[in-house]
Amino acid sequence: MLTVLHLHQTSSVGAGGAALVLVASQGAGVAGRICLAAWSDHSSSGRYAIVLVCMIAVVAGLTVLLTPAGRAPLIASGAFVWLGFFGFGWYGPWVAYVTEAAPPGKTGFALGLAMSVNQIAIVTMPPALGLLADLTGSFTPVWALLALVTVVALTVTAAAEHRTR
């Protein structure tokens, strides 16, 4: 919903056009789930590389939304479709990476813990981000917070990946 609100309030896109961009973002997410999973299955660089690419791509897309260019309807729409592809598409490679990175005999626990944290974030973040947008009167802190959380996740996973090698 923040996609539609951002496009409507910040980029002056009509509600119908903004909703179409949301649909396009969801469609890009479907394509991302298929393409990124296939890439992950056939990549010689391992699943972590695909997850890393997705996190970097998400930070890049959110960064675009933080700039004045991110207020332009066409650029903002493109950024949301980009975020749909990488932000929704990352899930399959991420789940596979979590299972492969788990210690022997702890795959179920690791995946269960990761999924639990993920589901809690899925439930709590939309209202929290909406509240942040309402309190600040801007989407800039929302996109900045999401980018920061992604950079923190990227840093933590990179450090863990480095330790295991």
mmCIF file of C-alpha atoms in Angstrom:
data_model
loop_
_atom_site.group_PDB
_atom_site.id
_atom_site.type_symbol
_atom_site.label_atom_id
_atom_site.label_comp_id
_atom_site.label_asym_id
_atom_site.label_seq_id
_atom_site.Cartn_x
_atom_site.Cartn_y
_atom_site.Cartn_z
ATOM 1 C CA MET A 1 0.000 0.000 0.000
ATOM 2 C CA LEU A 2 2.913 2.352 0.569
ATOM 3 C CA THR A 3 3.658 2.011 -3.142
ATOM 4 C CA VAL A 4 0.245 3.379 -4.056
ATOM 5 C CA LEU A 5 0.382 6.091 -1.391
ATOM 6 C CA HIS A 6 3.885 7.209 -2.397
ATOM 7 C CA LEU A 7 2.974 7.394 -6.073
ATOM 8 C CA HIS A 8 -0.287 9.195 -5.365
ATOM 9 C CA GLN A 9 0.928 11.645 -2.715
ATOM 10 C CA THR A 10 4.549 12.214 -3.711
ATOM 11 C CA SER A 11 4.536 11.654 -7.462
ATOM 12 C CA SER A 12 1.002 12.918 -8.203
ATOM 13 C CA VAL A 13 0.004 9.684 -9.924
ATOM 14 C CA GLY A 14 -3.726 8.995 -9.948
ATOM 15 C CA ALA A 15 -5.012 6.260 -7.672
ATOM 16 C CA GLY A 16 -5.766 3.963 -10.624
ATOM 17 C CA GLY A 17 -2.332 4.414 -12.168
ATOM 18 C CA ALA A 18 -0.652 3.918 -8.798
ATOM 19 C CA ALA A 19 -2.639 0.709 -8.275
ATOM 20 C CA LEU A 20 -1.498 -0.514 -11.694
ATOM 21 C CA VAL A 21 2.115 0.060 -10.654
ATOM 22 C CA LEU A 22 1.430 -2.033 -7.541
ATOM 23 C CA VAL A 23 0.058 -4.793 -9.766
ATOM 24 C CA ALA A 24 3.138 -4.498 -12.007
ATOM 25 C CA SER A 25 5.372 -4.705 -8.920
ATOM 26 C CA GLN A 26 3.592 -7.853 -7.791
ATOM 27 C CA GLY A 27 3.931 -9.300 -11.293
ATOM 28 C CA ALA A 28 7.630 -8.447 -11.261
ATOM 29 C CA GLY A 29 7.833 -10.254 -7.918
ATOM 30 C CA VAL A 30 6.319 -13.365 -9.488
ATOM 31 C CA ALA A 31 8.865 -13.153 -12.317
ATOM 32 C CA GLY A 32 11.611 -12.560 -9.741
ATOM 33 C CA ARG A 33 10.643 -15.633 -7.754
ATOM 34 C CA ILE A 34 10.929 -17.749 -10.878
ATOM 35 C CA CYS A 35 14.009 -16.126 -12.442
ATOM 36 C CA LEU A 36 16.022 -15.655 -9.253
ATOM 37 C CA ALA A 37 15.249 -19.198 -8.085
ATOM 38 C CA ALA A 38 16.335 -20.589 -11.462
ATOM 39 C CA TRP A 39 19.494 -18.469 -11.336
ATOM 40 C CA SER A 40 20.111 -19.671 -7.786
ATOM 41 C CA ASP A 41 19.690 -23.311 -8.812
ATOM 42 C CA HIS A 42 22.119 -22.997 -11.720
ATOM 43 C CA SER A 43 24.656 -20.502 -10.378
ATOM 44 C CA SER A 44 28.186 -21.664 -9.727
ATOM 45 C CA SER A 45 28.661 -18.780 -7.266
ATOM 46 C CA GLY A 46 26.230 -20.245 -4.729
ATOM 47 C CA ARG A 47 22.934 -19.133 -3.283
ATOM 48 C CA TYR A 48 24.461 -16.490 -1.041
ATOM 49 C CA ALA A 49 25.608 -14.562 -4.117
ATOM 50 C CA ILE A 50 22.022 -14.345 -5.384
ATOM 51 C CA VAL A 51 20.745 -13.252 -1.959
ATOM 52 C CA LEU A 52 23.535 -10.651 -1.849
ATOM 53 C CA VAL A 53 22.626 -9.338 -5.313
ATOM 54 C CA CYS A 54 18.984 -9.065 -4.230
ATOM 55 C CA MET A 55 19.853 -7.120 -1.075
ATOM 56 C CA ILE A 56 22.085 -4.733 -3.005
ATOM 57 C CA ALA A 57 19.373 -4.276 -5.642
ATOM 58 C CA VAL A 58 16.795 -3.493 -2.954
ATOM 59 C CA VAL A 59 19.074 -0.911 -1.347
ATOM 60 C CA ALA A 60 19.651 0.635 -4.792
ATOM 61 C CA GLY A 61 15.908 0.812 -5.498
ATOM 62 C CA LEU A 62 15.162 2.349 -2.111
ATOM 63 C CA THR A 63 17.992 4.831 -2.617
ATOM 64 C CA VAL A 64 16.370 5.975 -5.854
ATOM 65 C CA LEU A 65 13.152 6.645 -3.930
ATOM 66 C CA LEU A 66 15.147 8.751 -1.451
ATOM 67 C CA THR A 67 16.383 11.114 -4.156
ATOM 68 C CA PRO A 68 14.439 13.876 -5.904
ATOM 69 C CA ALA A 69 14.358 11.613 -8.983
ATOM 70 C CA GLY A 70 12.302 9.160 -6.903
ATOM 71 C CA ARG A 71 9.452 11.664 -6.945
ATOM 72 C CA ALA A 72 9.184 11.585 -10.745
ATOM 73 C CA PRO A 73 6.273 9.294 -11.688
ATOM 74 C CA LEU A 74 8.157 7.231 -14.271
ATOM 75 C CA ILE A 75 11.293 6.791 -12.167
ATOM 76 C CA ALA A 76 9.339 6.012 -8.980
ATOM 77 C CA SER A 77 7.197 3.503 -10.883
ATOM 78 C CA GLY A 78 10.306 1.854 -12.302
ATOM 79 C CA ALA A 79 11.877 1.733 -8.840
ATOM 80 C CA PHE A 80 8.792 -0.007 -7.434
ATOM 81 C CA VAL A 81 8.771 -2.593 -10.219
ATOM 82 C CA TRP A 82 12.528 -3.115 -9.605
ATOM 83 C CA LEU A 83 11.822 -3.540 -5.888
ATOM 84 C CA GLY A 84 9.043 -5.979 -6.716
ATOM 85 C CA PHE A 85 11.382 -8.140 -8.764
ATOM 86 C CA PHE A 86 14.211 -8.232 -6.216
ATOM 87 C CA GLY A 87 12.302 -7.545 -2.984
ATOM 88 C CA PHE A 88 9.677 -10.225 -3.550
ATOM 89 C CA GLY A 89 11.786 -12.460 -5.773
ATOM 90 C CA TRP A 90 14.555 -13.020 -3.211
ATOM 91 C CA TYR A 91 12.444 -15.366 -1.096
ATOM 92 C CA GLY A 92 13.206 -18.689 -2.800
ATOM 93 C CA PRO A 93 16.989 -18.237 -2.898
ATOM 94 C CA TRP A 94 16.889 -16.917 0.678
ATOM 95 C CA VAL A 95 15.025 -19.974 1.986
ATOM 96 C CA ALA A 96 17.428 -22.283 0.129
ATOM 97 C CA TYR A 97 20.408 -20.317 1.500
ATOM 98 C CA VAL A 98 19.097 -20.538 5.079
ATOM 99 C CA THR A 99 18.687 -24.303 4.812
ATOM 100 C CA GLU A 100 22.149 -24.761 3.284
ATOM 101 C CA ALA A 101 23.832 -22.460 5.822
ATOM 102 C CA ALA A 102 22.276 -24.198 8.833
ATOM 103 C CA PRO A 103 24.539 -26.360 10.962
ATOM 104 C CA PRO A 104 24.204 -30.103 10.354
ATOM 105 C CA GLY A 105 21.186 -31.462 12.169
ATOM 106 C CA LYS A 106 19.760 -27.953 12.763
ATOM 107 C CA THR A 107 18.135 -27.245 9.393
ATOM 108 C CA GLY A 108 14.576 -27.372 10.721
ATOM 109 C CA PHE A 109 15.378 -25.145 13.678
ATOM 110 C CA ALA A 110 17.248 -22.608 11.529
ATOM 111 C CA LEU A 111 14.519 -22.469 8.909
ATOM 112 C CA GLY A 112 11.773 -22.299 11.546
ATOM 113 C CA LEU A 113 13.521 -19.468 13.374
ATOM 114 C CA ALA A 114 14.188 -17.552 10.154
ATOM 115 C CA MET A 115 10.583 -18.004 8.994
ATOM 116 C CA SER A 116 9.234 -16.931 12.392
ATOM 117 C CA VAL A 117 11.266 -13.724 12.369
ATOM 118 C CA ASN A 118 10.285 -13.149 8.750
ATOM 119 C CA GLN A 119 6.567 -13.593 9.479
ATOM 120 C CA ILE A 120 6.723 -11.281 12.497
ATOM 121 C CA ALA A 121 8.329 -8.627 10.274
ATOM 122 C CA ILE A 122 5.684 -9.165 7.577
ATOM 123 C CA VAL A 123 2.937 -8.525 10.131
ATOM 124 C CA THR A 124 4.510 -5.660 12.094
ATOM 125 C CA MET A 125 6.384 -3.623 9.483
ATOM 126 C CA PRO A 126 3.496 -2.346 7.319
ATOM 127 C CA PRO A 127 1.630 -0.639 10.182
ATOM 128 C CA ALA A 128 4.899 0.558 11.723
ATOM 129 C CA LEU A 129 6.076 2.015 8.420
ATOM 130 C CA GLY A 130 2.657 3.564 7.820
ATOM 131 C CA LEU A 131 2.791 5.146 11.258
ATOM 132 C CA LEU A 132 6.293 6.459 10.530
ATOM 133 C CA ALA A 133 5.052 8.007 7.275
ATOM 134 C CA ASP A 134 2.069 9.549 9.087
ATOM 135 C CA LEU A 135 4.177 10.944 11.946
ATOM 136 C CA THR A 136 6.809 12.445 9.648
ATOM 137 C CA GLY A 137 4.516 13.431 6.790
ATOM 138 C CA SER A 138 6.990 11.892 4.364
ATOM 139 C CA PHE A 139 7.951 8.576 2.835
ATOM 140 C CA THR A 140 11.661 9.455 2.994
ATOM 141 C CA PRO A 141 12.155 8.059 6.535
ATOM 142 C CA VAL A 142 10.274 4.902 5.526
ATOM 143 C CA TRP A 143 12.509 4.189 2.522
ATOM 144 C CA ALA A 144 15.591 5.146 4.556
ATOM 145 C CA LEU A 145 14.637 2.762 7.377
ATOM 146 C CA LEU A 146 14.006 -0.095 4.949
ATOM 147 C CA ALA A 147 17.343 0.580 3.252
ATOM 148 C CA LEU A 148 19.093 0.682 6.641
ATOM 149 C CA VAL A 149 17.519 -2.603 7.767
ATOM 150 C CA THR A 150 18.580 -4.192 4.486
ATOM 151 C CA VAL A 151 22.148 -2.880 4.839
ATOM 152 C CA VAL A 152 22.284 -4.256 8.402
ATOM 153 C CA ALA A 153 21.028 -7.655 7.172
ATOM 154 C CA LEU A 154 23.551 -7.550 4.358
ATOM 155 C CA THR A 155 26.372 -6.748 6.785
ATOM 156 C CA VAL A 156 25.377 -9.449 9.275
ATOM 157 C CA THR A 157 25.027 -12.127 6.616
ATOM 158 C CA ALA A 158 28.269 -11.080 4.931
ATOM 159 C CA ALA A 159 30.113 -11.371 8.241
ATOM 160 C CA ALA A 160 28.548 -14.778 8.924
ATOM 161 C CA GLU A 161 29.359 -15.949 5.392
ATOM 162 C CA HIS A 162 32.945 -14.741 5.780
ATOM 163 C CA ARG A 163 33.320 -16.641 9.080
ATOM 164 C CA THR A 164 32.134 -19.905 7.529
ATOM 165 C CA ARG A 165 34.656 -19.759 4.696
#
